Amino acid sequence: MNSSMLFNTSMVCYLVASVIYIAHLSFRSTKVGWTATGVTALGFVAQTVALGMRWYEKTVLTGFGNIPPLSNMYESMVFWSWSIIMIYLIFERVYRNRSLGVIAAPLGFLAIASISIAPNISQEIEPLVPALQSNWLAAHVMTSFLGYAAFSISFGVSVLYLILAAEKRNEVPYIVGMASLVTMMTLIAATALDFIVQKVAGAAQPHLFAASFASPAAGVKVVSWLAAAAIFALFWYVGTLYHDRIAALFPGMKILDDLSYKMVMVGFPLLTIGIVTGAAWANYAWGTYWSWDPKETWSLITWLIYAAYLHARFTAGWRGKKTAILSVIGFAAVVFTYIGVNFVLSGLHSYA
């Protein structure tokens, strides 16, 4: 057994937990709720052990030094997934509320599944570039990704808020919220579809979607995309048709607004610490605290958006849709800072 097998185990657990949390929300069964929590916790334990094994593999088996597994896209995506689930489990324990499981479990699943979805994310353990050989690595990356994880949950709650609070189906916030939610559900369904195709066809699977969406067989590829479009349309239709019934399954709007705010309150100080430790690390590695590198600039933009969120809430009394929209914008900035900058803009963080 190696760390990859345990990462796959946790991914499956989060997918199964997503379905069970939906069942719990629908039937309000205590036993189903405990089952959802148990499966999520099982995945979290497997992922924690896997992270420890990955650290061991890096330190002992390859001899690259005592560096935590946080130094490339593969490891940071795994840690992002782990952070989302950890924050959610703490939330569930403190507030005795499992309703956010339908948001956190799919987010945790998608974060770890992405390491298999993207063909250019390598799981190979490689020597660290000189800039990463610092004790600041753990402090900077861990605080940043714990903040990202809290923002992820806030984003999910805000999307839910925008959908449920909409009075008309043609409102922009409703369309944006539905597009985000349905895309996430379609991605989960497409992943399951690809897995089934891979098993039925017995094809080699270098990464997820290679058996269907990136299949060398044009017919398989076309059918897969048509199936994904049909699933997207079906989720959108069902969500619109049963809007009121689905809304009744979730806590009230005030509670959702408060949950999103609490997650931002958790994420903002962590991101602040992440930026400060990153500046200290930059001074150690490059001799300057701030060089307006694209990653640094977008981190500052992200910080300013969430600072505006809190400022508007504290001083102008913003609540509801306004802050939910800011949360969605903030998370879009998080995703661009972490992933988009790497592919669109070049800079000192090109290794990240």
Short mmCIF file of C-alpha atoms in Angstrom, two decimals:
data_model
loop_
_atom_site.label_atom_id
_atom_site.label_comp_id
_atom_site.label_asym_id
_atom_site.label_seq_id
_atom_site.Cartn_x
_atom_site.Cartn_y
_atom_site.Cartn_z
CA MET A 1 0.00 0.00 0.00
CA ASN A 2 1.17 3.52 -0.79
CA SER A 3 -0.16 7.04 -0.35
CA SER A 4 -1.88 7.08 -3.77
CA MET A 5 -4.10 4.12 -2.83
CA LEU A 6 -5.20 5.86 0.37
CA PHE A 7 -5.85 9.12 -1.49
CA ASN A 8 -8.11 7.16 -3.86
CA THR A 9 -9.86 5.59 -0.86
CA SER A 10 -10.59 9.01 0.63
CA MET A 11 -11.85 10.26 -2.74
CA VAL A 12 -14.34 7.41 -2.95
CA CYS A 13 -15.40 8.01 0.67
CA TYR A 14 -16.14 11.69 -0.04
CA LEU A 15 -18.17 10.78 -3.13
CA VAL A 16 -20.20 8.22 -1.19
CA ALA A 17 -20.61 10.66 1.72
CA SER A 18 -21.96 13.30 -0.69
CA VAL A 19 -24.78 10.95 -1.68
CA ILE A 20 -25.51 9.98 1.93
CA TYR A 21 -25.61 13.63 3.05
CA ILE A 22 -28.22 14.30 0.35
CA ALA A 23 -30.22 11.33 1.65
CA HIS A 24 -29.89 12.65 5.20
CA LEU A 25 -31.13 16.06 4.12
CA SER A 26 -34.09 14.47 2.33
CA PHE A 27 -35.20 11.99 5.00
CA ARG A 28 -33.93 13.69 8.18
CA SER A 29 -32.85 10.32 9.52
CA THR A 30 -30.41 10.40 12.43
CA LYS A 31 -28.93 7.04 11.43
CA VAL A 32 -28.35 8.23 7.88
CA GLY A 33 -26.75 11.39 9.25
CA TRP A 34 -24.37 9.43 11.46
CA THR A 35 -23.53 7.18 8.50
CA ALA A 36 -22.66 10.25 6.40
CA THR A 37 -20.44 11.58 9.17
CA GLY A 38 -18.81 8.17 9.63
CA VAL A 39 -17.99 7.76 5.94
CA THR A 40 -16.61 11.32 5.80
CA ALA A 41 -14.50 10.72 8.90
CA LEU A 42 -13.23 7.44 7.41
CA GLY A 43 -12.13 9.29 4.27
CA PHE A 44 -10.49 11.99 6.39
CA VAL A 45 -8.53 9.43 8.42
CA ALA A 46 -7.41 7.67 5.22
CA GLN A 47 -6.33 11.00 3.74
CA THR A 48 -4.47 11.98 6.92
CA VAL A 49 -2.57 8.69 6.93
CA ALA A 50 -1.87 9.13 3.20
CA LEU A 51 -0.41 12.60 3.79
CA GLY A 52 1.82 11.10 6.49
CA MET A 53 2.91 8.34 4.11
CA ARG A 54 3.58 10.89 1.37
CA TRP A 55 5.79 12.82 3.79
CA TYR A 56 7.60 9.56 4.65
CA GLU A 57 8.02 8.72 0.97
CA LYS A 58 9.53 12.15 0.31
CA THR A 59 11.79 12.20 3.35
CA VAL A 60 12.97 8.62 3.68
CA LEU A 61 12.48 6.85 0.36
CA THR A 62 13.75 9.63 -1.89
CA GLY A 63 16.05 11.42 0.55
CA PHE A 64 14.86 14.88 -0.51
CA GLY A 65 14.89 16.18 3.06
CA ASN A 66 12.31 16.61 5.81
CA ILE A 67 9.88 18.64 3.71
CA PRO A 68 6.10 18.32 4.24
CA PRO A 69 4.07 17.25 1.18
CA LEU A 70 3.01 20.76 0.13
CA SER A 71 5.45 21.61 -2.61
CA ASN A 72 3.57 21.05 -5.90
CA MET A 73 0.10 21.14 -7.42
CA TYR A 74 -0.63 17.48 -6.64
CA GLU A 75 0.20 17.80 -2.95
CA SER A 76 -1.45 21.18 -2.45
CA MET A 77 -4.72 20.00 -4.05
CA VAL A 78 -4.72 17.02 -1.70
CA PHE A 79 -4.10 19.33 1.25
CA TRP A 80 -6.87 21.69 0.07
CA SER A 81 -9.31 18.75 0.05
CA TRP A 82 -8.09 17.62 3.49
CA SER A 83 -8.53 21.16 4.88
CA ILE A 84 -12.10 21.47 3.58
CA ILE A 85 -13.12 18.23 5.25
CA MET A 86 -11.30 19.05 8.50
CA ILE A 87 -12.96 22.47 8.82
CA TYR A 88 -16.34 20.96 8.01
CA LEU A 89 -16.01 18.14 10.57
CA ILE A 90 -15.07 20.71 13.25
CA PHE A 91 -18.07 22.81 12.22
CA GLU A 92 -20.38 19.79 12.37
CA ARG A 93 -19.05 18.89 15.81
CA VAL A 94 -19.38 22.42 17.22
CA TYR A 95 -22.75 23.39 15.73
CA ARG A 96 -24.34 19.92 15.63
CA ASN A 97 -25.51 20.63 12.10
CA ARG A 98 -24.97 18.30 9.14
CA SER A 99 -26.74 20.35 6.48
CA LEU A 100 -23.46 21.72 5.11
CA GLY A 101 -22.27 18.18 4.44
CA VAL A 102 -24.00 18.34 1.05
CA ILE A 103 -21.62 21.19 0.20
CA ALA A 104 -18.39 20.24 1.99
CA ALA A 105 -18.24 16.55 0.96
CA PRO A 106 -18.61 17.27 -2.80
CA LEU A 107 -16.05 20.09 -2.55
CA GLY A 108 -13.61 17.78 -0.77
CA PHE A 109 -14.24 15.14 -3.43
CA LEU A 110 -13.73 17.53 -6.35
CA ALA A 111 -10.52 18.96 -4.87
CA ILE A 112 -8.89 15.55 -4.53
CA ALA A 113 -10.44 14.19 -7.75
CA SER A 114 -8.87 17.05 -9.68
CA ILE A 115 -5.43 15.51 -9.23
CA SER A 116 -6.68 12.64 -11.35
CA ILE A 117 -8.76 14.74 -13.74
CA ALA A 118 -6.00 17.04 -14.97
CA PRO A 119 -3.44 15.20 -17.12
CA ASN A 120 -0.65 17.70 -16.37
CA ILE A 121 -0.70 17.23 -12.58
CA SER A 122 2.10 14.83 -11.79
CA GLN A 123 2.20 12.77 -8.59
CA GLU A 124 5.89 12.04 -9.00
CA ILE A 125 8.13 13.07 -6.10
CA GLU A 126 10.77 15.42 -7.42
CA PRO A 127 13.67 17.36 -5.84
CA LEU A 128 12.66 20.75 -4.51
CA VAL A 129 13.75 23.90 -6.29
CA PRO A 130 16.01 26.08 -4.09
CA ALA A 131 13.21 28.58 -3.39
CA LEU A 132 11.13 25.85 -1.71
CA GLN A 133 13.90 24.65 0.58
CA SER A 134 12.82 26.66 3.58
CA ASN A 135 11.02 26.15 6.88
CA TRP A 136 8.65 28.92 5.78
CA LEU A 137 7.10 26.47 3.31
CA ALA A 138 4.86 24.73 5.84
CA ALA A 139 3.70 27.93 7.58
CA HIS A 140 2.93 29.77 4.33
CA VAL A 141 1.22 26.96 2.43
CA MET A 142 -0.72 25.47 5.34
CA THR A 143 -2.23 28.77 6.50
CA SER A 144 -3.03 29.81 2.93
CA PHE A 145 -4.81 26.56 2.10
CA LEU A 146 -6.68 26.39 5.37
CA GLY A 147 -7.95 29.86 4.47
CA TYR A 148 -8.82 28.70 0.95
CA ALA A 149 -10.74 25.77 2.43
CA ALA A 150 -12.85 28.06 4.62
CA PHE A 151 -13.52 30.31 1.62
CA SER A 152 -14.54 27.23 -0.39
CA ILE A 153 -17.27 26.35 2.10
CA SER A 154 -18.35 30.01 2.29
CA PHE A 155 -18.61 29.98 -1.51
CA GLY A 156 -20.76 26.85 -1.49
CA VAL A 157 -23.10 28.30 1.14
CA SER A 158 -23.29 31.61 -0.74
CA VAL A 159 -24.20 29.87 -4.00
CA LEU A 160 -26.95 28.05 -2.15
CA TYR A 161 -28.12 31.33 -0.65
CA LEU A 162 -28.29 33.07 -4.04
CA ILE A 163 -30.35 30.24 -5.50
CA LEU A 164 -32.79 29.95 -2.64
CA ALA A 165 -33.19 33.72 -2.12
CA ALA A 166 -33.99 34.48 -5.77
CA GLU A 167 -37.50 35.73 -6.38
CA LYS A 168 -37.27 35.36 -10.15
CA ARG A 169 -35.53 32.72 -12.23
CA ASN A 170 -34.06 35.30 -14.62
CA GLU A 171 -32.12 37.16 -11.91
CA VAL A 172 -28.36 37.22 -12.55
CA PRO A 173 -27.47 35.97 -9.01
CA TYR A 174 -29.84 33.03 -9.48
CA ILE A 175 -28.36 32.15 -12.87
CA VAL A 176 -24.79 32.44 -11.54
CA GLY A 177 -25.67 30.35 -8.47
CA MET A 178 -27.44 27.66 -10.48
CA ALA A 179 -24.65 27.54 -13.06
CA SER A 180 -22.06 27.02 -10.28
CA LEU A 181 -24.05 24.37 -8.44
CA VAL A 182 -25.20 22.45 -11.52
CA THR A 183 -21.68 22.51 -12.98
CA MET A 184 -20.33 20.99 -9.76
CA MET A 185 -23.04 18.29 -9.76
CA THR A 186 -22.44 17.58 -13.45
CA LEU A 187 -18.71 17.23 -12.83
CA ILE A 188 -19.37 14.68 -10.09
CA ALA A 189 -21.78 12.78 -12.36
CA ALA A 190 -19.30 12.93 -15.25
CA THR A 191 -16.54 11.56 -13.03
CA ALA A 192 -18.75 8.64 -12.05
CA LEU A 193 -19.70 8.14 -15.73
CA ASP A 194 -16.06 8.08 -16.78
CA PHE A 195 -15.25 5.59 -14.02
CA ILE A 196 -18.02 3.27 -15.27
CA VAL A 197 -16.83 3.56 -18.89
CA GLN A 198 -13.28 2.81 -17.79
CA LYS A 199 -14.37 -0.28 -15.88
CA VAL A 200 -16.66 -1.58 -18.65
CA ALA A 201 -14.12 -0.93 -21.42
CA GLY A 202 -11.18 -2.08 -19.31
CA ALA A 203 -9.12 0.75 -20.79
CA ALA A 204 -5.92 2.06 -19.28
CA GLN A 205 -6.65 5.21 -17.29
CA PRO A 206 -3.76 7.68 -17.13
CA HIS A 207 -6.17 10.22 -15.64
CA LEU A 208 -9.88 10.61 -15.10
CA PHE A 209 -11.91 11.39 -18.23
CA ALA A 210 -9.34 9.58 -20.40
CA ALA A 211 -11.83 6.76 -20.81
CA SER A 212 -14.63 9.00 -22.02
CA PHE A 213 -14.17 12.75 -22.59
CA ALA A 214 -10.58 12.43 -23.81
CA SER A 215 -11.06 9.01 -25.39
CA PRO A 216 -9.23 8.34 -28.68
CA ALA A 217 -12.54 6.94 -29.97
CA ALA A 218 -14.50 9.88 -31.39
CA GLY A 219 -17.84 8.12 -30.81
CA VAL A 220 -17.15 7.64 -27.10
CA LYS A 221 -16.03 11.23 -26.77
CA VAL A 222 -19.15 12.63 -28.49
CA VAL A 223 -21.53 10.44 -26.47
CA SER A 224 -19.80 11.47 -23.23
CA TRP A 225 -20.13 15.19 -23.96
CA LEU A 226 -23.77 14.76 -25.01
CA ALA A 227 -24.44 12.79 -21.82
CA ALA A 228 -22.80 15.52 -19.72
CA ALA A 229 -24.90 18.20 -21.45
CA ALA A 230 -28.04 16.14 -20.82
CA ILE A 231 -27.13 15.70 -17.13
CA PHE A 232 -26.50 19.45 -16.81
CA ALA A 233 -29.90 20.22 -18.36
CA LEU A 234 -31.62 17.62 -16.17
CA PHE A 235 -30.12 18.99 -12.94
CA TRP A 236 -31.06 22.54 -13.95
CA TYR A 237 -34.64 21.51 -14.83
CA VAL A 238 -35.16 19.52 -11.62
CA GLY A 239 -33.62 22.30 -9.51
CA THR A 240 -35.95 24.87 -11.02
CA LEU A 241 -39.04 22.63 -10.93
CA TYR A 242 -38.61 21.62 -7.28
CA HIS A 243 -37.06 24.88 -6.06
CA ASP A 244 -39.45 25.35 -3.13
CA ARG A 245 -39.22 21.72 -1.97
CA ILE A 246 -35.41 21.81 -2.09
CA ALA A 247 -35.35 25.14 -0.24
CA ALA A 248 -37.36 23.60 2.58
CA LEU A 249 -34.60 21.02 3.16
CA PHE A 250 -32.00 23.63 4.14
CA PRO A 251 -31.70 25.95 7.15
CA GLY A 252 -33.27 29.40 6.89
CA MET A 253 -31.74 32.20 4.86
CA LYS A 254 -30.46 34.02 7.95
CA ILE A 255 -28.62 30.89 9.09
CA LEU A 256 -27.05 30.38 5.65
CA ASP A 257 -25.93 34.02 5.60
CA ASP A 258 -24.43 33.62 9.07
CA LEU A 259 -22.64 30.37 8.11
CA SER A 260 -21.06 32.00 5.08
CA TYR A 261 -19.91 34.91 7.27
CA LYS A 262 -18.42 32.57 9.90
CA MET A 263 -16.41 30.78 7.23
CA VAL A 264 -15.02 34.08 5.94
CA MET A 265 -14.14 35.00 9.52
CA VAL A 266 -12.14 31.76 9.74
CA GLY A 267 -10.50 32.13 6.33
CA PHE A 268 -9.55 35.81 6.42
CA PRO A 269 -7.03 35.73 9.30
CA LEU A 270 -5.54 32.50 7.92
CA LEU A 271 -5.06 34.11 4.48
CA THR A 272 -3.56 37.16 6.18
CA ILE A 273 -1.04 34.98 8.00
CA GLY A 274 -0.36 33.13 4.76
CA ILE A 275 0.45 36.38 2.95
CA VAL A 276 2.67 37.64 5.80
CA THR A 277 4.61 34.36 6.04
CA GLY A 278 4.87 34.32 2.24
CA ALA A 279 6.43 37.79 2.33
CA ALA A 280 8.94 36.62 4.94
CA TRP A 281 9.68 33.57 2.80
CA ALA A 282 10.14 35.79 -0.29
CA ASN A 283 12.68 37.91 1.59
CA TYR A 284 14.56 34.74 2.54
CA ALA A 285 14.47 33.30 -0.99
CA TRP A 286 14.70 36.38 -3.23
CA GLY A 287 15.91 39.16 -0.91
CA THR A 288 12.71 41.22 -1.04
CA TYR A 289 9.43 41.04 0.86
CA TRP A 290 7.23 41.95 -2.11
CA SER A 291 8.01 41.99 -5.83
CA TRP A 292 4.52 42.33 -7.36
CA ASP A 293 4.79 38.87 -8.82
CA PRO A 294 1.41 37.85 -10.39
CA LYS A 295 0.77 35.32 -7.60
CA GLU A 296 1.52 37.94 -4.95
CA THR A 297 -0.61 40.56 -6.68
CA TRP A 298 -3.61 38.25 -7.00
CA SER A 299 -3.20 37.13 -3.39
CA LEU A 300 -3.48 40.79 -2.42
CA ILE A 301 -6.56 41.22 -4.66
CA THR A 302 -8.16 38.19 -2.99
CA TRP A 303 -7.35 39.60 0.46
CA LEU A 304 -8.86 42.98 -0.50
CA ILE A 305 -12.11 41.35 -1.70
CA TYR A 306 -12.60 39.53 1.58
CA ALA A 307 -11.54 42.63 3.51
CA ALA A 308 -14.27 44.49 1.61
CA TYR A 309 -16.71 41.70 2.53
CA LEU A 310 -16.01 42.14 6.24
CA HIS A 311 -15.84 45.93 6.06
CA ALA A 312 -19.21 46.12 4.28
CA ARG A 313 -20.76 43.76 6.81
CA PHE A 314 -19.40 45.57 9.88
CA THR A 315 -19.78 49.20 8.81
CA ALA A 316 -22.52 49.27 6.13
CA GLY A 317 -24.61 46.43 7.50
CA TRP A 318 -24.46 44.41 4.30
CA ARG A 319 -26.21 41.07 4.57
CA GLY A 320 -27.76 38.46 2.31
CA LYS A 321 -27.35 38.72 -1.45
CA LYS A 322 -24.72 41.49 -1.39
CA THR A 323 -22.29 39.60 0.81
CA ALA A 324 -23.11 36.30 -0.92
CA ILE A 325 -22.09 37.86 -4.26
CA LEU A 326 -18.87 39.16 -2.67
CA SER A 327 -18.14 35.67 -1.36
CA VAL A 328 -18.60 34.19 -4.85
CA ILE A 329 -16.33 36.88 -6.35
CA GLY A 330 -13.76 36.26 -3.62
CA PHE A 331 -13.69 32.53 -4.31
CA ALA A 332 -13.28 33.18 -8.04
CA ALA A 333 -10.21 35.24 -7.09
CA VAL A 334 -8.96 32.36 -4.91
CA VAL A 335 -9.22 29.90 -7.81
CA PHE A 336 -7.50 32.29 -10.20
CA THR A 337 -4.76 33.04 -7.68
CA TYR A 338 -4.05 29.37 -7.12
CA ILE A 339 -4.68 27.80 -10.54
CA GLY A 340 -5.34 30.50 -13.13
CA VAL A 341 -2.15 32.47 -12.52
CA ASN A 342 -0.07 29.33 -13.13
CA PHE A 343 -1.49 28.88 -16.63
CA VAL A 344 -2.07 32.49 -17.71
CA LEU A 345 0.70 34.53 -16.11
CA SER A 346 4.34 33.68 -15.57
CA GLY A 347 6.32 34.79 -12.55
CA LEU A 348 8.44 33.78 -9.61
CA HIS A 349 5.81 31.25 -8.50
CA SER A 350 5.84 29.30 -11.77
CA TYR A 351 6.77 26.11 -9.84
CA ALA A 352 3.63 26.30 -7.63
#
